[in-house]
PDB file of C-alpha atoms in Angstrom:
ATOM      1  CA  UNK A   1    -155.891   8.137 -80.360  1.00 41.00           C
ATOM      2  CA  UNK A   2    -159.660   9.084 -79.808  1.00 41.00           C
ATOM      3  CA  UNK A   3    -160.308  11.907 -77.951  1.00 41.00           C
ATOM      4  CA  UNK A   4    -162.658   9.850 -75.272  1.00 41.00           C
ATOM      5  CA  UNK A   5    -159.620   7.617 -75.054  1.00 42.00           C
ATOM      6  CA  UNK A   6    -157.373  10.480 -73.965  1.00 36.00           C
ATOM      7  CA  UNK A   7    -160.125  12.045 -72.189  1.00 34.00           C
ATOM      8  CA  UNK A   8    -159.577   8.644 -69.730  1.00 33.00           C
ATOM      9  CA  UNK A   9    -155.928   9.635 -68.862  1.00 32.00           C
ATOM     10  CA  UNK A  10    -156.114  13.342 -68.695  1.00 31.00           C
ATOM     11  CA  UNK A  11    -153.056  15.994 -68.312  1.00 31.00           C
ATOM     12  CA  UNK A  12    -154.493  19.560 -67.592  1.00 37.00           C
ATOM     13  CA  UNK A  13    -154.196  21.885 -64.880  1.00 34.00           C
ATOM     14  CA  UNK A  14    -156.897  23.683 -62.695  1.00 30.00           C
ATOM     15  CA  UNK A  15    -155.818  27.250 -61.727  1.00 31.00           C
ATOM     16  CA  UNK A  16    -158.636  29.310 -59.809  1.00 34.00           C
ATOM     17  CA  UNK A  17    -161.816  27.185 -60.300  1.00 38.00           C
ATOM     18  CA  UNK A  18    -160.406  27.446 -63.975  1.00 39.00           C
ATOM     19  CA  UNK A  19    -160.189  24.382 -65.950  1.00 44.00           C
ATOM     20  CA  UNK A  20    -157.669  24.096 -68.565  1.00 45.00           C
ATOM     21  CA  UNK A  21    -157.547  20.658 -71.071  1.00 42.00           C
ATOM     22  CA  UNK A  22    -155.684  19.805 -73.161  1.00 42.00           C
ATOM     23  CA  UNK A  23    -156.337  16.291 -74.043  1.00 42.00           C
ATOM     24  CA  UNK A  24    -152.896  15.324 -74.931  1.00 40.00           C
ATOM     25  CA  UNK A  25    -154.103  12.989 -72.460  1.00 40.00           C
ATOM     26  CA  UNK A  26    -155.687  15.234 -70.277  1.00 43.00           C
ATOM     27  CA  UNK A  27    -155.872  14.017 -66.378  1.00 44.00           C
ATOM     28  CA  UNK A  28    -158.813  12.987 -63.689  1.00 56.00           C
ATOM     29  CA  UNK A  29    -160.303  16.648 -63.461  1.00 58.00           C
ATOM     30  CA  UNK A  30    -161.879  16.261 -67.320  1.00 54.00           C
ATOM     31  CA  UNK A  31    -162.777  13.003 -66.649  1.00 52.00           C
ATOM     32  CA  UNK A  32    -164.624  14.583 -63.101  1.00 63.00           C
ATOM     33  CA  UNK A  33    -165.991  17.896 -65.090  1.00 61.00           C
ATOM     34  CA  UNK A  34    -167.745  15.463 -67.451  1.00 56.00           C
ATOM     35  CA  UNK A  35    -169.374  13.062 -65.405  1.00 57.00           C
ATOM     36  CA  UNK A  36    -170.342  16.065 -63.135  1.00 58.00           C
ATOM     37  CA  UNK A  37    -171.914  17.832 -66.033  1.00 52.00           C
ATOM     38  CA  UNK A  38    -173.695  13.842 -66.547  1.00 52.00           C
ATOM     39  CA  UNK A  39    -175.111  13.712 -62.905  1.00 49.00           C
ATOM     40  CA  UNK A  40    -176.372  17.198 -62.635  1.00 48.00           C
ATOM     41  CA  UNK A  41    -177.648  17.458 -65.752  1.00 56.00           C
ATOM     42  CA  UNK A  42    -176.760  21.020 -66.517  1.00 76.00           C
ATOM     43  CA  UNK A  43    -177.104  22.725 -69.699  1.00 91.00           C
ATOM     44  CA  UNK A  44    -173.962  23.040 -71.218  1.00 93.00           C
ATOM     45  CA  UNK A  45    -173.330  25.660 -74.445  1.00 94.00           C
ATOM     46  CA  UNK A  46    -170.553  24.468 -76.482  1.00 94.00           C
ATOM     47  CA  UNK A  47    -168.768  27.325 -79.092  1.00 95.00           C
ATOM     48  CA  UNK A  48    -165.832  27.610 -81.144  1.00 94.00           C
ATOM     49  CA  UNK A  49    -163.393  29.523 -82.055  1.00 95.00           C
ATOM     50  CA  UNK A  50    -159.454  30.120 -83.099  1.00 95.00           C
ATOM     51  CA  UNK A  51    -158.902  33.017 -80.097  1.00 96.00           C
ATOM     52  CA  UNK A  52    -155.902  34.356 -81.293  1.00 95.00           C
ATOM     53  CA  UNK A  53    -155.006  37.740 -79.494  1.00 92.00           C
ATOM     54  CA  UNK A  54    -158.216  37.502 -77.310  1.00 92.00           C
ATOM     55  CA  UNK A  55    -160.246  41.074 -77.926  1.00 94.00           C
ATOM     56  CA  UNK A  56    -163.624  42.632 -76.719  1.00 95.00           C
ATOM     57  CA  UNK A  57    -165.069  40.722 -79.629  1.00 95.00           C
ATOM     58  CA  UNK A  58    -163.921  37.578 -78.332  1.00 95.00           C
ATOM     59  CA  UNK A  59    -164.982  38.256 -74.965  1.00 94.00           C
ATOM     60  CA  UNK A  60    -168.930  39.304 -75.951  1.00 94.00           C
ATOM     61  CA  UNK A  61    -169.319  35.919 -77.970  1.00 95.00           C
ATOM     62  CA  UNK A  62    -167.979  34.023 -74.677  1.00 95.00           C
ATOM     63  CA  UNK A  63    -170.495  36.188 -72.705  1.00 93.00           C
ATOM     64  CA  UNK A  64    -173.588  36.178 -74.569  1.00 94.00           C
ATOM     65  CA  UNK A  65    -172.920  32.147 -75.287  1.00 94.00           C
ATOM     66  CA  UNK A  66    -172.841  31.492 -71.378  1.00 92.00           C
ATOM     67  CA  UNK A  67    -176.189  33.153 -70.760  1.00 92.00           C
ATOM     68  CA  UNK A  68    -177.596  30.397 -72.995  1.00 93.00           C
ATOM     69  CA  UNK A  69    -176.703  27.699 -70.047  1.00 92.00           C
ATOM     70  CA  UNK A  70    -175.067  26.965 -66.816  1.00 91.00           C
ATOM     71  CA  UNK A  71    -172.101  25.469 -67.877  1.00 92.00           C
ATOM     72  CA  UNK A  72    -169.665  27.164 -70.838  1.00 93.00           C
ATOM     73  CA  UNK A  73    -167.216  24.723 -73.034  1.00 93.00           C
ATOM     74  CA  UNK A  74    -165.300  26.527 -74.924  1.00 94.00           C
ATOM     75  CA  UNK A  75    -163.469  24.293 -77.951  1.00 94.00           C
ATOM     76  CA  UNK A  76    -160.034  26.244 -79.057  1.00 94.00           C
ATOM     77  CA  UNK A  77    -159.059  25.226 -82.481  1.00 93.00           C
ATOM     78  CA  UNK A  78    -155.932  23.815 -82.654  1.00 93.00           C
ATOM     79  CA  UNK A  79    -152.973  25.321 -84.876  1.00 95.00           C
ATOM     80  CA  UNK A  80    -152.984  22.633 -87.500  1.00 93.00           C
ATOM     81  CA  UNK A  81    -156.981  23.547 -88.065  1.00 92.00           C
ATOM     82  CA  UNK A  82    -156.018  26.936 -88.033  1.00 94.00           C
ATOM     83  CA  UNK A  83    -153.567  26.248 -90.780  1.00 95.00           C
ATOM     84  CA  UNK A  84    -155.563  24.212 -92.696  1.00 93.00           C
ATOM     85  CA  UNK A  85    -158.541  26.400 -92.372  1.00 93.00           C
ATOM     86  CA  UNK A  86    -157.139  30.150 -92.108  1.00 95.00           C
ATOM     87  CA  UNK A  87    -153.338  29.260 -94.190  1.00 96.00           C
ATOM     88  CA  UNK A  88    -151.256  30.365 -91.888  1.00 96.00           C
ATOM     89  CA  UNK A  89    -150.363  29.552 -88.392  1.00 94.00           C
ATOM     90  CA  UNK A  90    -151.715  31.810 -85.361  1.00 96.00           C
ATOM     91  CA  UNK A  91    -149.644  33.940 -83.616  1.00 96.00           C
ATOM     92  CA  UNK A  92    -150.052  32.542 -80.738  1.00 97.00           C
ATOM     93  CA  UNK A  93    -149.406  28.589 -79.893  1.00 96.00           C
ATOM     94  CA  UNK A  94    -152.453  26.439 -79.344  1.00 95.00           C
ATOM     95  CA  UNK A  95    -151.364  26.217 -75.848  1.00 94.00           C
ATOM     96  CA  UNK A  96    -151.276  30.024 -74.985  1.00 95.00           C
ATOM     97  CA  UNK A  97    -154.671  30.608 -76.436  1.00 96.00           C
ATOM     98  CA  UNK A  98    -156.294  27.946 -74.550  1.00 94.00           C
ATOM     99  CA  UNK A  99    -155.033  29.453 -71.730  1.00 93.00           C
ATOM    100  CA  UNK A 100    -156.593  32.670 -72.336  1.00 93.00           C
ATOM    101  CA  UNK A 101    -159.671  31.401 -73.107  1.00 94.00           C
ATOM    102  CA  UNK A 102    -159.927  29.458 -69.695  1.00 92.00           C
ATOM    103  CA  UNK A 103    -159.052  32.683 -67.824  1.00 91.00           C
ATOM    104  CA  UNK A 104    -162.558  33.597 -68.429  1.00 84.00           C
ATOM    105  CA  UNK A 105    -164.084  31.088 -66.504  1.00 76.00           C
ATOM    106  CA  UNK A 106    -165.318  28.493 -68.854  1.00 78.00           C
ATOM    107  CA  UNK A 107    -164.096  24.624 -69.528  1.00 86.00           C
ATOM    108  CA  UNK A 108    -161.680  25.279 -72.333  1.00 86.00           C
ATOM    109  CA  UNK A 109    -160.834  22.096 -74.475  1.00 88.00           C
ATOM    110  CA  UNK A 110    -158.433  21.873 -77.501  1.00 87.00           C
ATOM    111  CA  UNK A 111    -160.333  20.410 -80.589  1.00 87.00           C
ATOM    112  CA  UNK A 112    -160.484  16.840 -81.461  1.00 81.00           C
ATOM    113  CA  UNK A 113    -157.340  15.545 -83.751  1.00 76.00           C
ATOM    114  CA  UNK A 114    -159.053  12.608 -85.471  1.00 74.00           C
ATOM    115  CA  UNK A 115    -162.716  13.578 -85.084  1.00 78.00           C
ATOM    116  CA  UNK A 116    -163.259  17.253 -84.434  1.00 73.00           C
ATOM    117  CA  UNK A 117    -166.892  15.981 -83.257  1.00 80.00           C
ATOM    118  CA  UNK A 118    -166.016  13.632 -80.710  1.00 83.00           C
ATOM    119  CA  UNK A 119    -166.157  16.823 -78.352  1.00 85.00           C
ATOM    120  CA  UNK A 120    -169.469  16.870 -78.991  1.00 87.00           C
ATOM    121  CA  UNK A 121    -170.284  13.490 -77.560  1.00 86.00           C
ATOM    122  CA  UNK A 122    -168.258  13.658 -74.833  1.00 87.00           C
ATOM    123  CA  UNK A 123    -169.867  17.232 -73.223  1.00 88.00           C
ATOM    124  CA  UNK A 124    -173.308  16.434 -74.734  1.00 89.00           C
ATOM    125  CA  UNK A 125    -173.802  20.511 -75.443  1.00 92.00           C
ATOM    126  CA  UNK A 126    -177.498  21.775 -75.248  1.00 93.00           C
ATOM    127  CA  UNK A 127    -176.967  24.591 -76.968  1.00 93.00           C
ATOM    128  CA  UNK A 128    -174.641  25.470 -79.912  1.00 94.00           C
ATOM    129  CA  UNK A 129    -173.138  29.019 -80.237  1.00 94.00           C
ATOM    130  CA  UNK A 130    -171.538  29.646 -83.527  1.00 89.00           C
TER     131      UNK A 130
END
């Protein structure tokens, strides 16, 4: 399934003013984040990463990358990418380190399954961080 289909039946959880997605489907709150981001036009910074065991590193990339725009998404590779790309599995599940990654405030989304640039189109990113 395409990633803007699941994005239309979402199943994530807000905690905090954090938002957590996971696209598996992922519930009304995506759908809502995206066409807020659409109305207001806000410049949204997309960047990347695996985030296993989340360290200061980590943390200055997701810093400097948010003072690029007003809104942060924050795409968490998922394990099979991480497999694929690294050979071997993260120690922590795809789950867990999207988690993490959301504690700091930012949209967190779990990469795309079939198209890992569908994200892309659906958050429209202004900026890039890489």
């Amino acid at each position: 399934m395409a990633l803007r289909d699941q994005v239309s039946s979402a199943s994530g959880s807000l905690t905090q003013d954090v938002q957590v997605h996971d696209f598996f489907p992922v519930r009304d709150d995506v759908r809502d984040a995206v066409s807020s981001h659409e109305s207001n036009a806000e410049k949204t910074v997309m960047c990347f990463g695996t985030f296993d065991v989340l360290h200061p590193g980590h943390i200055a990339y997701l810093r400097e990358a948010a003072s690029y725009g007003s809104r942060l998404v924050v795409i968490v590779a998922r394990d099979a990418t991480v497999l694929r790309i690294k050979g071997k599995v993260p120690l922590h599940t795809e789950e867990q380190r999207l988690r993490a990654v959301a504690a700091r405030e930012s949209i967190a989304v779990l990469g795309g399954v079939d198209d890992p640039y569908e994200v892309l189109s659906l958050f429209h990113p202004a900026v890039l961080c890489l």
